[in-house]
Short mmCIF file of C-alpha atoms in Angstrom, two decimals:
data_model
loop_
_atom_site.label_atom_id
_atom_site.label_comp_id
_atom_site.label_asym_id
_atom_site.label_seq_id
_atom_site.Cartn_x
_atom_site.Cartn_y
_atom_site.Cartn_z
CA MET A 1 0.00 0.00 0.00
CA SER A 2 1.06 3.57 -0.71
CA LYS A 3 1.94 5.94 2.08
CA VAL A 4 2.23 9.63 1.16
CA LEU A 5 4.14 12.45 2.84
CA ILE A 6 3.17 15.98 1.74
CA VAL A 7 5.44 18.94 2.42
CA ALA A 8 3.27 21.86 3.55
CA GLU A 9 3.75 25.27 1.97
CA HIS A 10 3.10 28.17 4.31
CA LEU A 11 4.01 31.80 4.93
CA ASP A 12 3.53 34.06 7.93
CA GLY A 13 1.79 31.33 9.90
CA LYS A 14 -0.80 30.57 7.22
CA LEU A 15 -1.08 27.38 5.20
CA ASN A 16 -1.06 27.82 1.41
CA ALA A 17 -4.12 26.40 -0.34
CA ALA A 18 -1.76 24.43 -2.61
CA THR A 19 -1.22 21.97 0.26
CA ALA A 20 -4.88 20.96 0.25
CA LYS A 21 -4.64 20.38 -3.50
CA CYS A 22 -1.71 18.03 -2.91
CA VAL A 23 -3.93 16.10 -0.52
CA SER A 24 -6.49 15.68 -3.32
CA ALA A 25 -3.77 14.28 -5.58
CA ALA A 26 -2.61 11.93 -2.82
CA LYS A 27 -6.16 10.64 -2.30
CA ALA A 28 -6.20 9.48 -5.94
CA LEU A 29 -3.62 6.85 -4.94
CA ASN A 30 -6.01 5.34 -2.37
CA PRO A 31 -3.11 5.26 0.08
CA GLU A 32 -2.85 3.67 3.47
CA ALA A 33 -2.06 7.07 4.97
CA ILE A 34 -1.55 10.72 3.99
CA ASP A 35 0.73 12.62 6.35
CA VAL A 36 1.71 16.28 6.16
CA VAL A 37 5.03 17.65 7.39
CA VAL A 38 5.25 21.28 8.52
CA LEU A 39 8.73 22.75 8.91
CA ALA A 40 8.88 26.13 10.67
CA ALA A 41 10.37 27.98 13.59
CA ASP A 42 6.95 27.66 15.24
CA PRO A 43 4.71 25.26 13.29
CA THR A 44 1.80 25.29 15.77
CA ALA A 45 -0.73 27.37 13.82
CA VAL A 46 0.11 25.90 10.41
CA ALA A 47 0.05 22.34 11.76
CA ALA A 48 -3.37 22.91 13.32
CA GLU A 49 -4.69 24.20 9.99
CA ALA A 50 -3.21 21.24 8.10
CA ALA A 51 -4.80 18.84 10.59
CA ARG A 52 -8.24 20.09 9.57
CA ILE A 53 -7.80 19.02 5.93
CA SER A 54 -10.05 16.07 5.21
CA GLY A 55 -8.07 12.94 4.39
CA VAL A 56 -4.94 13.82 6.36
CA SER A 57 -3.94 11.02 8.76
CA LYS A 58 -1.26 12.81 10.74
CA VAL A 59 0.60 16.12 10.78
CA ARG A 60 4.28 15.98 11.66
CA ALA A 61 5.42 19.34 13.03
CA VAL A 62 9.15 20.14 13.02
CA ALA A 63 10.05 23.18 15.12
CA SER A 64 13.50 24.59 14.46
CA GLU A 65 14.99 28.04 14.00
CA ALA A 66 16.73 26.62 10.92
CA ASN A 67 13.24 26.47 9.36
CA ALA A 68 12.37 30.09 10.03
CA HIS A 69 12.69 30.66 6.29
CA ALA A 70 11.86 28.18 3.54
CA LEU A 71 15.32 27.32 2.21
CA ALA A 72 15.23 24.23 0.02
CA GLN A 73 18.78 23.18 0.82
CA VAL A 74 18.01 23.28 4.55
CA GLN A 75 14.59 21.65 4.43
CA ALA A 76 15.38 18.88 1.95
CA PRO A 77 17.65 16.80 4.25
CA GLN A 78 15.04 17.00 7.02
CA VAL A 79 12.23 15.86 4.71
CA VAL A 80 14.33 12.96 3.44
CA ARG A 81 15.04 11.79 7.00
CA LEU A 82 11.34 12.02 7.89
CA ALA A 83 10.31 10.31 4.65
CA GLU A 84 11.74 6.91 5.62
CA GLY A 85 8.92 4.41 5.19
CA TYR A 86 6.91 6.53 2.77
CA SER A 87 6.33 5.49 -0.84
CA HIS A 88 5.50 8.98 -2.16
CA ILE A 89 6.64 12.50 -1.32
CA PHE A 90 4.45 15.28 -2.78
CA GLY A 91 4.86 19.04 -2.91
CA PRO A 92 2.97 21.71 -4.84
CA SER A 93 4.13 22.80 -8.29
CA THR A 94 4.58 26.36 -7.03
CA THR A 95 7.75 28.38 -6.64
CA PHE A 96 8.18 26.74 -3.22
CA GLY A 97 7.72 23.19 -4.52
CA LYS A 98 9.77 23.67 -7.66
CA ASP A 99 12.64 24.80 -5.46
CA LEU A 100 12.39 22.12 -2.77
CA MET A 101 11.28 18.89 -4.46
CA PRO A 102 14.25 18.56 -6.88
CA CYS A 103 16.57 18.78 -3.87
CA ILE A 104 14.69 15.97 -2.18
CA ALA A 105 14.80 13.86 -5.35
CA ALA A 106 18.53 14.49 -5.73
CA ILE A 107 19.30 13.35 -2.18
CA LEU A 108 17.22 10.20 -2.71
CA GLY A 109 18.82 9.58 -6.11
CA VAL A 110 15.51 9.39 -7.99
CA SER A 111 14.01 11.28 -10.91
CA GLN A 112 11.28 13.76 -10.03
CA VAL A 113 7.81 13.60 -11.58
CA SER A 114 6.87 17.20 -12.40
CA ASP A 115 3.42 18.77 -12.72
CA LEU A 116 1.48 15.64 -11.81
CA MET A 117 -2.05 16.19 -13.13
CA ALA A 118 -3.60 12.69 -13.01
CA VAL A 119 -2.90 9.40 -11.24
CA GLU A 120 -3.03 6.22 -13.34
CA GLY A 121 -1.42 3.90 -10.79
CA SER A 122 0.94 3.91 -7.83
CA HIS A 123 3.90 4.75 -10.10
CA THR A 124 2.12 5.91 -13.27
CA PHE A 125 1.03 9.50 -13.80
CA LYS A 126 -0.01 12.01 -16.44
CA ARG A 127 1.65 15.38 -16.89
CA PRO A 128 1.54 18.14 -19.54
CA ILE A 129 4.36 18.75 -22.05
CA TYR A 130 4.92 21.15 -24.95
CA ALA A 131 3.28 24.06 -23.12
CA GLY A 132 0.23 21.93 -22.37
CA ASN A 133 -0.36 20.96 -26.00
CA ALA A 134 0.17 17.28 -25.19
CA ILE A 135 -0.33 15.07 -22.16
CA VAL A 136 2.26 12.37 -21.54
CA THR A 137 2.06 9.29 -19.32
CA VAL A 138 5.18 8.80 -17.20
CA GLU A 139 6.08 5.76 -15.14
CA ALA A 140 8.46 5.82 -12.21
CA PRO A 141 10.57 2.70 -11.53
CA ALA A 142 8.63 0.15 -9.52
CA GLY A 143 9.75 -0.03 -5.93
CA SER A 144 11.34 3.44 -5.92
CA VAL A 145 10.18 6.39 -3.86
CA VAL A 146 8.09 8.76 -5.98
CA VAL A 147 9.01 12.43 -5.56
CA ALA A 148 6.53 14.65 -7.38
CA THR A 149 5.29 18.20 -7.74
CA VAL A 150 1.51 18.43 -8.04
CA ARG A 151 0.02 20.69 -10.72
CA THR A 152 -2.26 22.71 -8.47
CA ALA A 153 -4.42 23.93 -11.36
CA SER A 154 -5.48 20.32 -12.06
CA TRP A 155 -6.68 19.40 -8.57
CA PRO A 156 -9.42 20.79 -6.30
CA GLN A 157 -8.70 21.74 -2.72
CA ALA A 158 -9.46 18.94 -0.30
CA GLU A 159 -12.27 19.97 2.01
CA HIS A 160 -11.76 20.95 5.63
CA GLY A 161 -13.40 18.96 8.37
CA GLY A 162 -10.67 16.59 9.40
CA ASN A 163 -9.17 16.21 12.85
CA ALA A 164 -5.77 14.64 12.33
CA GLU A 165 -3.26 14.03 15.09
CA VAL A 166 -0.46 16.60 15.34
CA GLU A 167 2.86 14.98 16.22
CA GLN A 168 5.80 17.09 17.37
CA VAL A 169 8.99 15.63 15.94
CA SER A 170 12.66 16.57 15.89
CA VAL A 171 15.07 15.76 13.11
CA ASP A 172 18.72 15.09 13.84
CA VAL A 173 20.44 15.56 10.50
CA PRO A 174 23.42 17.69 9.42
CA LEU A 175 22.21 20.86 7.72
CA PRO A 176 24.22 22.64 5.02
CA SER A 177 25.61 26.08 5.75
CA HIS A 178 26.43 27.15 2.19
CA THR A 179 22.93 28.61 1.73
CA ARG A 180 21.66 31.43 3.91
CA PHE A 181 18.60 33.63 4.01
CA VAL A 182 19.19 37.25 3.00
CA LYS A 183 15.73 38.79 2.62
CA LEU A 184 12.26 38.19 1.25
CA SER A 185 10.98 40.67 -1.30
CA ALA A 186 7.25 40.43 -1.84
CA GLY A 187 4.71 42.85 -3.18
CA SER A 188 1.98 43.89 -0.77
CA SER A 189 -1.60 44.05 -1.94
CA ASP A 190 -5.10 44.04 -0.50
CA ARG A 191 -6.27 41.99 -3.47
CA PRO A 192 -6.56 38.17 -3.36
CA ASP A 193 -3.49 36.03 -3.98
CA LEU A 194 -3.08 35.41 -7.71
CA GLN A 195 -2.52 31.65 -7.44
CA SER A 196 -5.50 30.92 -5.20
CA ALA A 197 -8.01 33.61 -6.26
CA ARG A 198 -11.45 32.55 -7.53
CA ARG A 199 -11.50 35.47 -9.97
CA VAL A 200 -8.55 36.89 -11.92
CA ILE A 201 -8.40 39.91 -14.23
CA SER A 202 -5.31 40.04 -16.46
CA GLY A 203 -3.98 42.74 -18.76
CA GLY A 204 -1.71 42.39 -21.76
CA ARG A 205 0.29 44.46 -24.20
CA GLY A 206 -2.95 45.97 -25.47
CA VAL A 207 -3.35 47.93 -22.23
CA GLY A 208 -0.59 50.16 -23.55
CA SER A 209 1.27 51.39 -20.46
CA ALA A 210 1.77 51.04 -16.73
CA GLU A 211 -0.49 54.06 -16.19
CA ASN A 212 -3.26 52.52 -18.27
CA PHE A 213 -3.16 49.39 -16.11
CA LYS A 214 -5.28 51.33 -13.63
CA ILE A 215 -8.33 50.38 -15.70
CA VAL A 216 -7.53 46.70 -15.05
CA TYR A 217 -7.05 47.31 -11.31
CA ASP A 218 -10.35 49.20 -11.13
CA LEU A 219 -12.28 46.30 -12.67
CA ALA A 220 -10.52 43.81 -10.40
CA ASP A 221 -11.46 45.83 -7.32
CA LYS A 222 -15.08 45.91 -8.47
CA LEU A 223 -15.11 42.13 -8.79
CA GLY A 224 -12.94 41.36 -5.77
CA ALA A 225 -10.44 39.72 -8.11
CA ALA A 226 -6.69 39.22 -8.24
CA VAL A 227 -4.71 40.92 -11.01
CA GLY A 228 -2.43 39.12 -13.46
CA ALA A 229 -0.62 39.98 -16.67
CA SER A 230 0.77 38.46 -19.82
CA ARG A 231 4.50 38.11 -20.34
CA ALA A 232 4.35 40.89 -22.95
CA ALA A 233 2.95 43.29 -20.35
CA VAL A 234 5.63 42.26 -17.84
CA ASP A 235 8.45 42.57 -20.38
CA ALA A 236 7.15 46.02 -21.33
CA GLY A 237 7.45 47.09 -17.70
CA TYR A 238 3.75 47.66 -17.11
CA VAL A 239 3.69 45.45 -14.01
CA PRO A 240 6.17 43.42 -11.90
CA ASN A 241 7.01 39.86 -12.96
CA ASP A 242 5.31 38.26 -9.94
CA MET A 243 2.02 39.06 -11.70
CA GLN A 244 2.89 37.05 -14.82
CA VAL A 245 0.49 34.29 -15.81
CA GLY A 246 1.58 31.54 -18.20
CA GLN A 247 4.16 28.87 -18.84
CA THR A 248 7.01 30.94 -17.40
CA GLY A 249 4.78 32.59 -14.80
CA LYS A 250 1.98 31.29 -12.61
CA ILE A 251 -0.28 28.39 -13.58
CA ILE A 252 -3.75 29.22 -12.26
CA ALA A 253 -7.26 27.77 -12.34
CA PRO A 254 -9.73 30.42 -11.16
CA GLU A 255 -13.48 30.12 -11.56
CA LEU A 256 -13.41 33.27 -13.73
CA TYR A 257 -10.53 34.54 -15.85
CA VAL A 258 -10.85 37.81 -17.77
CA ALA A 259 -8.13 38.50 -20.38
CA ILE A 260 -7.94 42.16 -21.35
CA GLY A 261 -5.81 43.16 -24.34
CA ILE A 262 -4.12 39.74 -24.37
CA SER A 263 -3.60 38.13 -27.78
CA GLY A 264 -3.35 34.60 -26.39
CA ALA A 265 0.11 33.20 -27.12
CA ILE A 266 0.34 29.48 -26.37
CA GLN A 267 2.66 30.19 -23.42
CA HIS A 268 -0.07 32.30 -21.83
CA LEU A 269 -2.86 29.83 -22.57
CA THR A 270 -0.87 27.14 -20.75
CA GLY A 271 -1.32 29.08 -17.54
CA ILE A 272 -5.11 29.46 -17.78
CA LYS A 273 -6.36 26.33 -19.58
CA ASP A 274 -7.92 24.94 -16.40
CA ALA A 275 -9.92 28.10 -15.61
CA GLY A 276 -13.68 27.59 -15.19
CA THR A 277 -14.86 30.44 -17.46
CA ILE A 278 -12.55 32.45 -19.72
CA VAL A 279 -13.65 35.88 -20.92
CA ALA A 280 -11.61 37.70 -23.58
CA ILE A 281 -11.77 41.39 -24.47
CA ASN A 282 -9.67 42.38 -27.49
CA LYS A 283 -10.07 44.67 -30.48
CA ASP A 284 -8.47 42.06 -32.78
CA ALA A 285 -11.21 39.63 -33.77
CA ASP A 286 -8.58 37.15 -34.98
CA ALA A 287 -6.67 37.03 -31.68
CA PRO A 288 -5.94 33.39 -30.63
CA ILE A 289 -7.45 34.05 -27.19
CA PHE A 290 -10.92 33.87 -28.72
CA GLU A 291 -10.35 30.23 -29.69
CA VAL A 292 -10.29 29.19 -26.03
CA ALA A 293 -12.58 31.85 -24.54
CA ASP A 294 -16.04 30.88 -23.32
CA LEU A 295 -17.14 34.49 -23.85
CA GLY A 296 -15.50 36.96 -26.23
CA LEU A 297 -15.99 40.65 -26.79
CA VAL A 298 -14.38 42.41 -29.75
CA GLY A 299 -13.87 46.07 -28.98
CA ASP A 300 -11.62 48.82 -27.67
CA LEU A 301 -10.89 47.96 -24.05
CA PHE A 302 -10.81 51.64 -23.11
CA GLN A 303 -14.44 51.94 -24.19
CA VAL A 304 -15.61 48.49 -23.13
CA LEU A 305 -14.24 48.42 -19.56
CA PRO A 306 -15.84 51.69 -18.35
CA GLU A 307 -19.16 50.50 -19.77
CA LEU A 308 -18.71 47.12 -18.11
CA GLN A 309 -17.83 48.66 -14.76
CA ALA A 310 -20.91 50.85 -14.92
CA GLN A 311 -23.05 47.70 -15.07
CA ILE A 312 -21.44 46.19 -11.94
CA PRO A 313 -23.19 47.19 -8.68
#
């Protein structure tokens, strides 16, 4: 039987929703147990939140000042030591997971399965390739530990309602000193987090300038939505790169995605293909975005958006 260990992603004492999506992926294995490990200076609050995720058998809380900041090189040896006896180690396919999980795989001497989007068997999975244009089936060697990042856009959040045991554990393992924390630079915003928001409004090159992006922000505030951008808008300097949606940005799956002035390059479509409803606003009727949009509006965004906002209470 499979036994899964999930590495929790958290920040400022709050559990990232991506962890609950990893639990959904783990459930598809029909495992004997799904445990979550929380590494932090003080894991109490995060561990309690993880324990409420339905399907979690146990939460293993590791309190150490070395875990005050999420450094992959420091956390990986601890996870590997704790993972003895587990058949699978999962982490989210976020910036956090993409940094940590390869380190874990390297220490264990196994190949990582990236962007796991479907489970076919205990060691057989589906993942996207070629910017999401094709889905490939990959098979890990039988008997080996499976280290995988879970494509969060492909899995729902596991519901809350569980009451798992929280176990305080210590890990005695040499930690590397060649990597150290310098600082965390993060944009502050009152809007929802881009990767977990139910509604996302994104602007592209067609918005024209950083100043013009205000029209996108205004609509997002009306709808209580997060704000994203295409790579073209980021490269043009309209917005910072942490707002980029797409293959080289964030992969998201909101209930509603509104693309404003975005042509729809395949790299961008990769990041939104799992959205519930896609709405496109573009003055170019031949823009590729309309091929995937559920609703499309051909028109000048600077005329359309004020009219649209006027209709929103």
